[in-house]
Short mmCIF file of C-alpha atoms and ligand atoms in Angstrom, two decimals:
data_model
loop_
_atom_site.label_atom_id
_atom_site.label_comp_id
_atom_site.label_asym_id
_atom_site.label_seq_id
_atom_site.Cartn_x
_atom_site.Cartn_y
_atom_site.Cartn_z
CA MET Q 1109 -5.89 22.42 8.48
CA VAL Q 1110 -6.26 22.37 4.69
CA ASN Q 1111 -10.01 21.96 4.92
CA GLU Q 1112 -10.29 24.66 7.51
CA ILE Q 1113 -8.47 27.16 5.29
CA SER Q 1114 -10.50 26.17 2.25
CA GLU Q 1115 -13.76 26.67 4.08
CA ARG Q 1116 -12.73 30.02 5.46
CA VAL Q 1117 -11.66 31.27 2.04
CA GLU Q 1118 -14.78 29.97 0.25
CA LYS Q 1119 -16.88 31.93 2.72
CA LEU Q 1120 -15.09 35.11 1.75
CA PHE Q 1121 -15.79 34.73 -1.96
CA PRO Q 1122 -18.84 37.01 -2.32
CA ALA Q 1123 -17.05 39.79 -0.45
CA LEU Q 1124 -13.86 39.25 -2.43
CA GLN Q 1125 -15.73 39.44 -5.69
CA THR Q 1126 -17.39 42.70 -4.66
CA GLN Q 1127 -14.01 44.03 -3.56
CA ARG Q 1128 -12.33 43.11 -6.82
CA ARG Q 1129 -15.10 44.65 -8.89
CA ASP Q 1130 -14.92 47.88 -6.92
CA LEU Q 1131 -11.15 48.10 -7.50
CA HIS Q 1132 -11.69 47.24 -11.16
CA LYS Q 1133 -14.24 50.01 -11.60
CA TYR Q 1134 -12.01 52.63 -10.01
CA ALA Q 1135 -8.81 51.59 -11.78
CA GLU Q 1136 -5.81 53.77 -10.97
CA SER Q 1137 -2.50 53.84 -12.87
CA GLY Q 1138 0.93 53.69 -11.27
CA TRP Q 1139 1.68 56.17 -8.44
CA LEU Q 1140 -1.96 57.30 -8.65
CA GLU Q 1141 -3.44 54.45 -6.57
CA PHE Q 1142 -4.92 56.96 -4.12
CA ARG Q 1143 -8.40 55.56 -3.70
CA THR Q 1144 -7.08 52.01 -3.75
CA SER Q 1145 -4.45 52.72 -1.07
CA THR Q 1146 -6.83 54.44 1.29
CA LEU Q 1147 -9.32 51.56 1.04
CA VAL Q 1148 -6.59 48.97 1.49
CA ALA Q 1149 -5.11 50.77 4.50
CA ASP Q 1150 -8.51 51.18 6.10
CA ARG Q 1151 -9.37 47.52 5.65
CA LEU Q 1152 -6.02 46.30 6.97
CA GLU Q 1153 -6.27 48.53 10.02
CA LYS Q 1154 -9.76 47.26 10.77
CA LEU Q 1155 -8.45 43.71 10.53
CA GLY Q 1156 -5.89 44.56 13.19
CA TYR Q 1157 -2.63 44.84 11.25
CA SER Q 1158 0.05 47.37 12.11
CA LEU Q 1159 0.61 49.57 9.12
CA GLN Q 1160 3.53 51.33 7.56
CA LEU Q 1161 2.40 53.77 4.92
CA GLY Q 1162 3.62 56.09 2.19
CA LYS Q 1163 7.04 57.58 2.90
CA GLU Q 1164 7.72 54.90 5.51
CA VAL Q 1165 7.76 52.28 2.78
CA ILE Q 1166 8.58 54.30 -0.36
CA ASP Q 1167 11.97 55.93 -0.85
CA ALA Q 1168 11.09 59.18 -2.62
CA ASP Q 1169 14.21 59.42 -4.78
CA SER Q 1170 14.02 55.82 -5.97
CA ARG Q 1171 10.59 56.26 -7.52
CA MET Q 1172 10.76 55.96 -11.29
CA GLY Q 1173 8.33 57.22 -13.88
CA LEU Q 1174 6.43 59.45 -11.47
CA PRO Q 1175 3.59 61.44 -13.10
CA SER Q 1176 3.80 65.24 -13.00
CA ALA Q 1177 2.79 67.17 -9.87
CA THR Q 1178 -0.27 68.42 -11.75
CA VAL Q 1179 -1.42 64.92 -12.62
CA LEU Q 1180 -0.76 63.71 -9.07
CA ALA Q 1181 -2.87 66.53 -7.63
CA GLU Q 1182 -5.69 66.08 -10.15
CA GLN Q 1183 -5.86 62.35 -9.58
CA GLU Q 1184 -5.81 62.72 -5.81
CA GLN Q 1185 -8.84 64.98 -6.15
CA ARG Q 1186 -10.53 62.52 -8.50
CA ALA Q 1187 -9.90 59.72 -6.01
CA LEU Q 1188 -11.56 61.69 -3.22
CA GLU Q 1189 -14.60 62.27 -5.42
CA GLN Q 1190 -14.72 58.52 -6.09
CA GLY Q 1191 -14.79 57.49 -2.45
CA ALA Q 1192 -11.18 57.52 -1.26
CA ILE Q 1193 -11.09 57.73 2.53
CA ALA Q 1194 -9.84 61.24 3.25
CA ARG Q 1195 -8.21 60.57 6.60
CA TRP Q 1196 -5.69 58.21 5.00
CA MET Q 1197 -4.86 60.47 2.08
CA PRO Q 1198 -2.05 62.52 3.71
CA HIS Q 1199 0.11 59.37 3.79
CA PHE Q 1200 -0.21 58.76 0.08
CA SER Q 1201 -0.39 62.31 -1.25
CA GLY Q 1202 2.25 63.19 -3.84
CA GLY Q 1203 2.69 59.65 -5.15
CA PHE Q 1204 3.58 57.57 -2.08
CA THR Q 1205 0.93 54.92 -2.64
CA GLY Q 1206 2.51 51.94 -0.88
CA ILE Q 1207 1.44 49.96 2.18
CA VAL Q 1208 3.06 47.30 4.35
CA ALA Q 1209 0.84 45.50 6.86
CA THR Q 1210 2.51 43.49 9.60
CA LEU Q 1211 1.18 40.77 11.85
CA GLU Q 1212 3.45 39.83 14.75
CA THR Q 1213 2.23 36.52 16.04
CA GLY Q 1214 4.33 36.77 19.19
CA ARG Q 1215 5.67 33.28 18.58
CA PRO Q 1216 9.20 32.67 17.31
CA GLY Q 1217 9.55 32.06 13.61
CA PRO Q 1218 10.64 33.59 10.32
CA VAL Q 1219 9.47 36.78 8.64
CA MET Q 1220 7.36 35.89 5.62
CA GLY Q 1221 6.73 38.56 2.99
CA PHE Q 1222 3.92 38.45 0.44
CA ARG Q 1223 3.85 41.00 -2.35
CA VAL Q 1224 0.88 42.12 -4.43
CA ASP Q 1225 0.66 45.08 -6.80
CA MET Q 1226 -2.18 47.59 -7.09
CA ASP Q 1227 -1.80 49.62 -10.29
CA ALA Q 1228 -3.82 49.64 -13.50
CA LEU Q 1229 -2.61 50.16 -17.05
CA ASP Q 1230 -2.85 53.24 -19.21
CA LEU Q 1231 -5.53 51.77 -21.44
CA ASN Q 1232 -9.17 52.40 -22.31
CA GLU Q 1233 -11.47 49.57 -21.29
CA VAL Q 1234 -13.97 48.37 -23.92
CA LEU Q 1235 -17.41 49.68 -22.96
CA GLU Q 1236 -19.58 47.22 -24.84
CA ASP Q 1237 -21.88 44.39 -23.85
CA GLU Q 1238 -19.54 41.68 -25.11
CA HIS Q 1239 -17.19 42.61 -22.22
CA ARG Q 1240 -18.36 41.26 -18.84
CA PRO Q 1241 -17.07 44.15 -16.69
CA PHE Q 1242 -19.20 46.52 -18.77
CA ARG Q 1243 -22.20 44.20 -18.94
CA GLU Q 1244 -22.17 43.72 -15.18
CA GLY Q 1245 -21.50 47.35 -14.35
CA PHE Q 1246 -17.92 47.35 -13.10
CA ALA Q 1247 -15.97 48.55 -16.13
CA SER Q 1248 -13.45 51.29 -15.46
CA ALA Q 1249 -14.96 54.68 -14.66
CA ASN Q 1250 -11.57 56.25 -15.29
CA ASN Q 1251 -10.71 57.17 -18.82
CA GLY Q 1252 -7.36 55.83 -19.94
CA MET Q 1253 -6.95 53.57 -16.91
CA MET Q 1254 -7.90 49.91 -16.87
CA HIS Q 1255 -7.11 46.86 -14.78
CA ALA Q 1256 -6.03 44.81 -17.77
CA CYS Q 1257 -3.32 42.83 -16.04
CA GLY Q 1258 -5.23 41.49 -13.05
CA HIS Q 1259 -3.72 43.66 -10.32
CA ASP Q 1260 -7.26 44.29 -9.03
CA GLY Q 1261 -7.26 40.53 -8.40
CA HIS Q 1262 -3.81 40.69 -6.80
CA THR Q 1263 -4.83 43.46 -4.39
CA THR Q 1264 -7.95 41.49 -3.51
CA ILE Q 1265 -5.86 38.37 -2.91
CA GLY Q 1266 -3.72 40.46 -0.53
CA LEU Q 1267 -6.79 41.63 1.39
CA GLY Q 1268 -8.33 38.17 1.50
CA LEU Q 1269 -5.06 36.71 2.71
CA ALA Q 1270 -4.91 39.39 5.39
CA GLU Q 1271 -8.36 38.45 6.59
CA VAL Q 1272 -7.82 34.70 6.67
CA LEU Q 1273 -4.44 34.93 8.37
CA MET Q 1274 -5.93 37.17 11.03
CA GLN Q 1275 -8.68 34.60 11.59
CA VAL Q 1276 -6.10 31.86 12.19
CA ARG Q 1277 -3.47 34.00 13.89
CA ASP Q 1278 -3.34 31.66 16.88
CA GLN Q 1279 -1.99 28.95 14.60
CA LEU Q 1280 0.72 31.11 13.02
CA CYS Q 1281 4.27 31.74 14.11
CA GLY Q 1282 6.84 34.39 13.27
CA THR Q 1283 5.90 37.55 11.43
CA ILE Q 1284 3.71 38.11 8.38
CA LYS Q 1285 4.38 41.11 6.16
CA LEU Q 1286 1.90 41.95 3.43
CA ILE Q 1287 3.38 44.30 0.84
CA PHE Q 1288 1.01 46.31 -1.37
CA GLN Q 1289 3.15 47.81 -4.12
CA PRO Q 1290 2.37 50.68 -6.49
CA ALA Q 1291 3.45 51.14 -10.11
CA GLU Q 1292 4.49 47.67 -11.23
CA GLU Q 1293 3.57 48.49 -14.83
CA GLY Q 1294 6.60 50.02 -16.44
CA THR Q 1295 8.59 48.47 -13.57
CA ARG Q 1296 8.62 51.68 -11.55
CA GLY Q 1297 7.57 50.99 -7.97
CA ALA Q 1298 9.35 48.02 -6.39
CA LYS Q 1299 12.81 49.59 -6.26
CA SER Q 1300 11.55 52.44 -4.07
CA MET Q 1301 10.13 49.93 -1.58
CA VAL Q 1302 13.34 47.92 -1.55
CA GLU Q 1303 15.36 51.09 -0.98
CA ALA Q 1304 13.06 51.96 1.90
CA GLY Q 1305 14.11 48.66 3.47
CA VAL Q 1306 10.74 46.94 3.21
CA VAL Q 1307 12.15 43.46 2.59
CA ASP Q 1308 15.37 43.79 4.60
CA ASP Q 1309 13.99 41.61 7.38
CA VAL Q 1310 12.11 39.15 5.15
CA ASP Q 1311 13.32 35.55 5.30
CA TYR Q 1312 10.82 34.00 2.87
CA PHE Q 1313 9.42 36.11 0.06
CA THR Q 1314 6.59 35.28 -2.34
CA ALA Q 1315 5.18 37.46 -5.12
CA VAL Q 1316 2.08 36.51 -7.06
CA HIS Q 1317 0.49 36.95 -10.46
CA ILE Q 1318 -2.66 35.51 -11.97
CA GLY Q 1319 -3.11 34.46 -15.57
CA THR Q 1320 -0.16 35.12 -17.89
CA GLY Q 1321 -1.35 32.33 -20.17
CA VAL Q 1322 -1.19 29.63 -17.50
CA PRO Q 1323 -4.40 27.52 -17.77
CA ALA Q 1324 -7.04 27.49 -15.03
CA ASN Q 1325 -6.30 25.15 -12.13
CA HIS Q 1326 -2.59 25.16 -12.91
CA ILE Q 1327 -0.03 26.73 -10.62
CA VAL Q 1328 3.53 27.71 -11.48
CA CYS Q 1329 5.47 27.63 -8.22
CA GLY Q 1330 8.59 29.40 -9.45
CA ASN Q 1331 8.45 31.55 -12.55
CA ASP Q 1332 12.06 32.12 -13.49
CA THR Q 1333 12.04 33.84 -16.82
CA PHE Q 1334 11.77 37.51 -16.01
CA MET Q 1335 13.92 39.73 -18.17
CA ALA Q 1336 16.01 42.58 -16.86
CA THR Q 1337 14.69 45.80 -18.33
CA THR Q 1338 15.35 49.53 -18.58
CA LYS Q 1339 12.68 52.03 -19.56
CA LEU Q 1340 13.68 55.43 -20.89
CA ASP Q 1341 12.04 58.56 -22.21
CA VAL Q 1342 14.13 60.43 -24.77
CA ARG Q 1343 13.54 64.02 -25.83
CA PHE Q 1344 15.30 65.59 -28.81
CA THR Q 1345 15.28 69.36 -29.05
CA GLY Q 1346 16.21 71.07 -32.32
CA VAL Q 1347 15.42 74.38 -33.99
CA ALA Q 1348 12.25 75.18 -35.92
CA SER Q 1349 12.52 77.00 -39.22
CA HIS Q 1350 10.71 77.67 -42.50
CA ALA Q 1351 10.70 74.33 -44.30
CA GLY Q 1352 10.53 76.04 -47.72
CA GLY Q 1353 12.46 79.28 -47.20
CA LYS Q 1354 15.14 78.40 -44.68
CA PRO Q 1355 15.41 74.66 -44.14
CA GLU Q 1356 19.14 75.06 -43.49
CA ASP Q 1357 18.40 77.09 -40.35
CA GLY Q 1358 16.45 74.22 -38.84
CA ARG Q 1359 17.73 71.42 -36.62
CA ASN Q 1360 15.46 68.50 -37.26
CA ALA Q 1361 14.47 66.64 -34.10
CA LEU Q 1362 12.06 64.36 -35.98
CA LEU Q 1363 14.86 63.05 -38.17
CA ALA Q 1364 17.08 62.47 -35.15
CA ALA Q 1365 14.32 60.46 -33.48
CA ALA Q 1366 13.58 58.50 -36.66
CA GLN Q 1367 17.28 57.79 -37.16
CA ALA Q 1368 17.56 56.73 -33.52
CA THR Q 1369 14.57 54.41 -33.87
CA LEU Q 1370 16.12 52.53 -36.78
CA GLY Q 1371 19.51 52.49 -35.08
CA LEU Q 1372 18.03 51.14 -31.85
CA HIS Q 1373 16.35 48.27 -33.61
CA ALA Q 1374 19.67 47.52 -35.34
CA ILE Q 1375 21.61 46.98 -32.11
CA PRO Q 1376 23.32 43.60 -32.37
CA ARG Q 1377 22.23 40.57 -30.35
CA HIS Q 1378 24.36 39.35 -27.46
CA SER Q 1379 25.67 35.82 -27.17
CA GLY Q 1380 25.02 35.88 -23.41
CA GLY Q 1381 21.24 35.63 -23.81
CA ASP Q 1382 18.10 36.91 -25.46
CA SER Q 1383 17.48 40.61 -25.74
CA ARG Q 1384 14.69 42.94 -26.73
CA ILE Q 1385 14.39 46.54 -27.75
CA ASN Q 1386 11.24 48.47 -28.42
CA VAL Q 1387 10.49 52.03 -29.38
CA GLY Q 1388 6.88 52.04 -28.28
CA VAL Q 1389 6.07 55.70 -28.77
CA LEU Q 1390 7.49 58.26 -31.20
CA GLN Q 1391 6.04 61.74 -31.44
CA ALA Q 1392 7.46 64.71 -33.26
CA GLY Q 1393 6.78 67.98 -35.00
CA THR Q 1394 4.13 70.65 -34.94
CA GLY Q 1395 3.16 71.50 -38.51
CA ARG Q 1396 3.55 70.50 -42.14
CA ASN Q 1397 5.71 73.38 -43.21
CA VAL Q 1398 7.84 73.67 -40.09
CA VAL Q 1399 11.16 71.92 -39.56
CA PRO Q 1400 10.33 69.86 -36.45
CA SER Q 1401 12.10 71.15 -33.36
CA SER Q 1402 10.98 68.54 -30.88
CA ALA Q 1403 10.58 64.78 -30.71
CA THR Q 1404 9.96 62.36 -27.89
CA MET Q 1405 10.38 58.62 -27.70
CA LYS Q 1406 9.48 55.96 -25.16
CA VAL Q 1407 11.97 53.14 -25.31
CA GLU Q 1408 12.58 49.91 -23.42
CA THR Q 1409 15.46 47.47 -23.47
CA ARG Q 1410 15.38 43.94 -22.06
CA GLY Q 1411 17.75 41.04 -21.55
CA THR Q 1412 17.54 37.58 -20.04
CA THR Q 1413 20.42 38.58 -17.76
CA ASN Q 1414 21.27 41.93 -16.20
CA GLU Q 1415 24.47 41.92 -18.28
CA VAL Q 1416 22.67 41.47 -21.59
CA ASN Q 1417 20.19 44.21 -20.74
CA GLU Q 1418 23.03 46.51 -19.70
CA PHE Q 1419 24.80 45.85 -23.00
CA ILE Q 1420 21.68 46.74 -25.01
CA TYR Q 1421 21.08 49.80 -22.83
CA GLN Q 1422 24.66 51.09 -23.27
CA GLN Q 1423 24.41 50.56 -27.03
CA ALA Q 1424 21.08 52.39 -27.02
CA LEU Q 1425 22.67 55.42 -25.34
CA LYS Q 1426 25.31 55.52 -28.08
CA VAL Q 1427 22.72 55.26 -30.85
CA ILE Q 1428 20.67 58.09 -29.31
CA SER Q 1429 23.61 60.43 -28.84
CA GLY Q 1430 24.90 59.53 -32.32
CA ALA Q 1431 21.56 60.35 -33.93
CA ALA Q 1432 21.43 63.64 -32.02
CA GLU Q 1433 24.94 64.51 -33.14
CA MET Q 1434 24.12 63.68 -36.75
CA HIS Q 1435 21.23 66.14 -36.77
CA GLN Q 1436 22.83 68.66 -34.41
CA VAL Q 1437 20.01 68.54 -31.92
CA LYS Q 1438 20.14 68.32 -28.15
CA PHE Q 1439 18.77 65.39 -26.24
CA ASP Q 1440 17.99 64.34 -22.74
CA ILE Q 1441 17.19 60.91 -21.35
CA LYS Q 1442 15.02 60.18 -18.35
CA LEU Q 1443 15.05 56.82 -16.60
CA MET Q 1444 11.39 55.79 -16.28
CA GLY Q 1445 11.62 52.28 -14.91
CA ALA Q 1446 13.86 49.30 -14.39
CA ALA Q 1447 13.85 45.71 -13.23
CA GLN Q 1448 16.39 42.96 -12.74
CA SER Q 1449 16.31 39.39 -13.88
CA SER Q 1450 15.86 36.94 -11.05
CA THR Q 1451 15.36 33.27 -10.38
CA PRO Q 1452 13.50 31.76 -7.43
CA THR Q 1453 15.30 29.67 -4.82
CA PRO Q 1454 14.69 25.93 -5.41
CA ALA Q 1455 13.94 25.06 -1.78
CA TRP Q 1456 11.17 27.63 -1.59
CA VAL Q 1457 9.72 26.54 -4.94
CA ASN Q 1458 9.72 23.00 -3.61
CA TYR Q 1459 7.92 24.05 -0.42
CA ILE Q 1460 5.28 25.91 -2.45
CA HIS Q 1461 4.88 22.82 -4.63
CA ARG Q 1462 4.23 20.62 -1.60
CA GLN Q 1463 1.74 23.04 -0.10
CA ALA Q 1464 -0.11 23.33 -3.42
CA GLU Q 1465 -0.23 19.55 -3.60
CA LYS Q 1466 -1.78 19.28 -0.17
CA LEU Q 1467 -4.53 21.72 -1.11
CA GLY Q 1468 -5.71 19.25 -3.73
CA GLU Q 1469 -7.12 22.05 -5.91
CA PHE Q 1470 -4.73 22.08 -8.81
CA GLU Q 1471 -4.75 19.83 -11.87
CA GLN Q 1472 -1.14 20.60 -12.54
CA ILE Q 1473 1.59 21.89 -10.28
CA ILE Q 1474 4.49 23.19 -12.33
CA ASP Q 1475 7.80 24.16 -10.78
CA ARG Q 1476 9.21 26.36 -13.52
CA GLN Q 1477 7.67 28.19 -16.42
CA GLU Q 1478 9.98 28.09 -19.39
CA GLY Q 1479 10.20 30.53 -22.26
CA ALA Q 1480 10.82 34.25 -22.32
CA ALA Q 1481 8.22 36.15 -20.33
CA GLY Q 1482 7.98 39.82 -19.64
CA SER Q 1483 9.61 41.72 -16.84
CA GLU Q 1484 8.64 42.27 -13.22
CA ASP Q 1485 10.06 44.58 -10.64
CA ALA Q 1486 9.28 42.16 -7.82
CA THR Q 1487 12.67 40.84 -8.92
CA TYR Q 1488 14.27 43.68 -6.92
CA MET Q 1489 12.58 42.32 -3.82
CA MET Q 1490 13.53 38.74 -4.65
CA GLU Q 1491 17.17 39.67 -5.19
CA ARG Q 1492 17.36 41.70 -1.98
CA VAL Q 1493 15.91 38.83 0.04
CA LYS Q 1494 18.25 36.33 -1.65
CA SER Q 1495 21.27 38.56 -1.05
CA ARG Q 1496 20.63 38.20 2.67
CA GLY Q 1497 20.38 34.42 2.41
CA GLY Q 1498 16.59 34.33 2.29
CA GLU Q 1499 14.27 32.33 0.07
CA ALA Q 1500 12.17 33.85 -2.70
CA SER Q 1501 9.78 32.87 -5.43
CA TYR Q 1502 7.25 34.20 -7.89
CA VAL Q 1503 4.05 32.19 -8.12
CA ILE Q 1504 1.53 32.22 -10.97
CA PHE Q 1505 -2.06 31.08 -10.54
CA GLY Q 1506 -3.52 30.09 -13.90
CA THR Q 1507 -6.97 31.27 -14.89
CA ASP Q 1508 -9.25 31.51 -17.90
CA LEU Q 1509 -8.90 34.91 -19.53
CA SER Q 1510 -11.34 36.65 -21.84
CA ALA Q 1511 -8.42 38.29 -23.67
CA GLY Q 1512 -4.68 38.58 -23.21
CA HIS Q 1513 -3.01 40.76 -20.62
CA HIS Q 1514 -2.80 44.45 -21.56
CA ASN Q 1515 -5.78 44.05 -23.92
CA GLU Q 1516 -8.92 46.24 -23.66
CA LEU Q 1517 -11.10 43.13 -23.29
CA PHE Q 1518 -9.05 41.54 -20.49
CA ASP Q 1519 -10.99 39.86 -17.69
CA PHE Q 1520 -10.37 36.78 -15.54
CA ASP Q 1521 -12.29 34.12 -13.66
CA GLU Q 1522 -12.53 35.46 -10.12
CA LYS Q 1523 -12.37 31.98 -8.60
CA VAL Q 1524 -8.60 32.10 -9.08
CA MET Q 1525 -8.42 34.57 -6.20
CA MET Q 1526 -9.52 31.87 -3.80
CA GLN Q 1527 -6.86 29.46 -5.02
CA GLY Q 1528 -4.32 32.21 -4.56
CA ILE Q 1529 -5.39 33.00 -1.02
CA LYS Q 1530 -5.57 29.35 0.01
CA THR Q 1531 -2.10 28.63 -1.31
CA LEU Q 1532 -0.48 31.67 0.29
CA ALA Q 1533 -2.28 31.06 3.58
CA ALA Q 1534 -1.01 27.47 3.53
CA LEU Q 1535 2.55 28.75 3.08
CA ALA Q 1536 2.21 30.77 6.26
CA LEU Q 1537 0.29 28.21 8.29
CA ASN Q 1538 2.59 25.30 7.56
CA ILE Q 1539 5.90 27.13 7.70
CA ALA Q 1540 7.14 24.77 10.39
CA GLU Q 1541 7.35 22.15 7.63
CA PHE Q 1542 9.96 24.21 5.83
CA LYS Q 1543 13.41 23.23 7.08
CA GLY Q 1544 11.94 22.52 10.51
CA VAL Q 1545 10.94 25.25 12.91
CA ASN Q 1546 13.05 28.38 12.56
O1 IAD S 1205 8.11 45.70 -18.21
C1 IAD S 1205 7.01 46.02 -17.75
O2 IAD S 1205 6.44 47.10 -17.93
C2 IAD S 1205 6.32 45.02 -16.91
C3 IAD S 1205 5.38 44.19 -17.67
N1 IAD S 1205 5.11 43.01 -16.85
C4 IAD S 1205 4.19 42.13 -17.13
O3 IAD S 1205 3.48 42.24 -18.12
C5 IAD S 1205 4.06 40.98 -16.18
C6 IAD S 1205 4.37 39.71 -16.86
C7 IAD S 1205 4.75 39.54 -18.14
N2 IAD S 1205 4.96 38.23 -18.39
C8 IAD S 1205 4.73 37.54 -17.27
C9 IAD S 1205 4.83 36.19 -17.04
C10 IAD S 1205 4.55 35.74 -15.79
C11 IAD S 1205 4.17 36.64 -14.80
C12 IAD S 1205 4.07 38.00 -15.05
C13 IAD S 1205 4.36 38.44 -16.30
C14 IAD S 1205 6.00 43.77 -18.99
O4 IAD S 1205 6.72 42.78 -19.06
O5 IAD S 1205 5.76 44.49 -19.97
#
């Protein structure tokens, strides 16, 4: 069975590479994955999956960090010009760019959920010969959007997995659910899919990532270091006045934001675990001789547990309102994203380990990756599945990178996609080996 899967996946490689490069070239940021979604939906339908799309899998009110209506409309238009398939667009229009593809095998067995993400980062790709995507003609055509975290690879893994599983459907049991999630960056999209009930029937859940510093031919079967996080946009609104003639009439939003920035970074640590705070963007003012009446900040808090993150977040709210009070300016706070901390379930990690072993492709099979990582909103899905007694894990496939994640020179070795597909396909094919037949 292992050899059969390997051969099938190897055969797909040229098509997978073309697919990945197409997605890379037409990179789309979170909630704007219009072209990507229409292509993914079309492919999955052709393969024979039943599809749930857009509002069926995205709870509108649980979406975080949604771009403005203007941006959504502009980008939908741009996607159509770049080859989005128009007949699918009504499902995704307005920022509902999520897809769940289901394969009912008709044989008894568990529901297995696989999650990949589809969004790019807000980043300009390097357009120079030293960078392979540019050299080979698939660098991002979209200004300010770049697949610099490998989600083009993840989406391609999802499509390749869909194809292989359909080829071997007679050997599968239970139900396969492939989840294509929007807006992972900024941890904005997963919650809306969880609230739409997407994983409520999933018994065994697996999310994937490539790279993240894990060497090529290594697999981490259960990454368990994701930090809980809260993302917020803060806007201070003061009063503009003549900086020379009437400074006392002004209410200085820039000072409030500056004060808040220093105060935020001075929030104490928490004995319950590591924490982070970052003011990543700070913009204020309009002119040299005007008391600045507006300021905006983009802030994130993190903690190794939900409690630690909540502590930092609550302190942050106090610092922000205190700084506003000090400078007599108004403020408002918008929640832009959030994720929980989560740990995989040991039995599922162990099963993944054994399947990876059988593939015979990996030099090292690691159960846990230690050390503080970033955040991931797949944790919402993991926690929902676990809360119902299910199994969940987050798997990392190591690969050689040309530069770190979120860097303008990021690229990866596309062979990793095949290792990903083989491993995930093995999880589905051999599920009878997990705790016997369900
Ligand atoms: O918080 C976010 O915006 C999500 C973003 N997530 C990632 O970069 C994914 C990620 C970070 N570190 C790891 C380690 C393993 C897998 C995935 C990751 C981050 O942490 O800034």
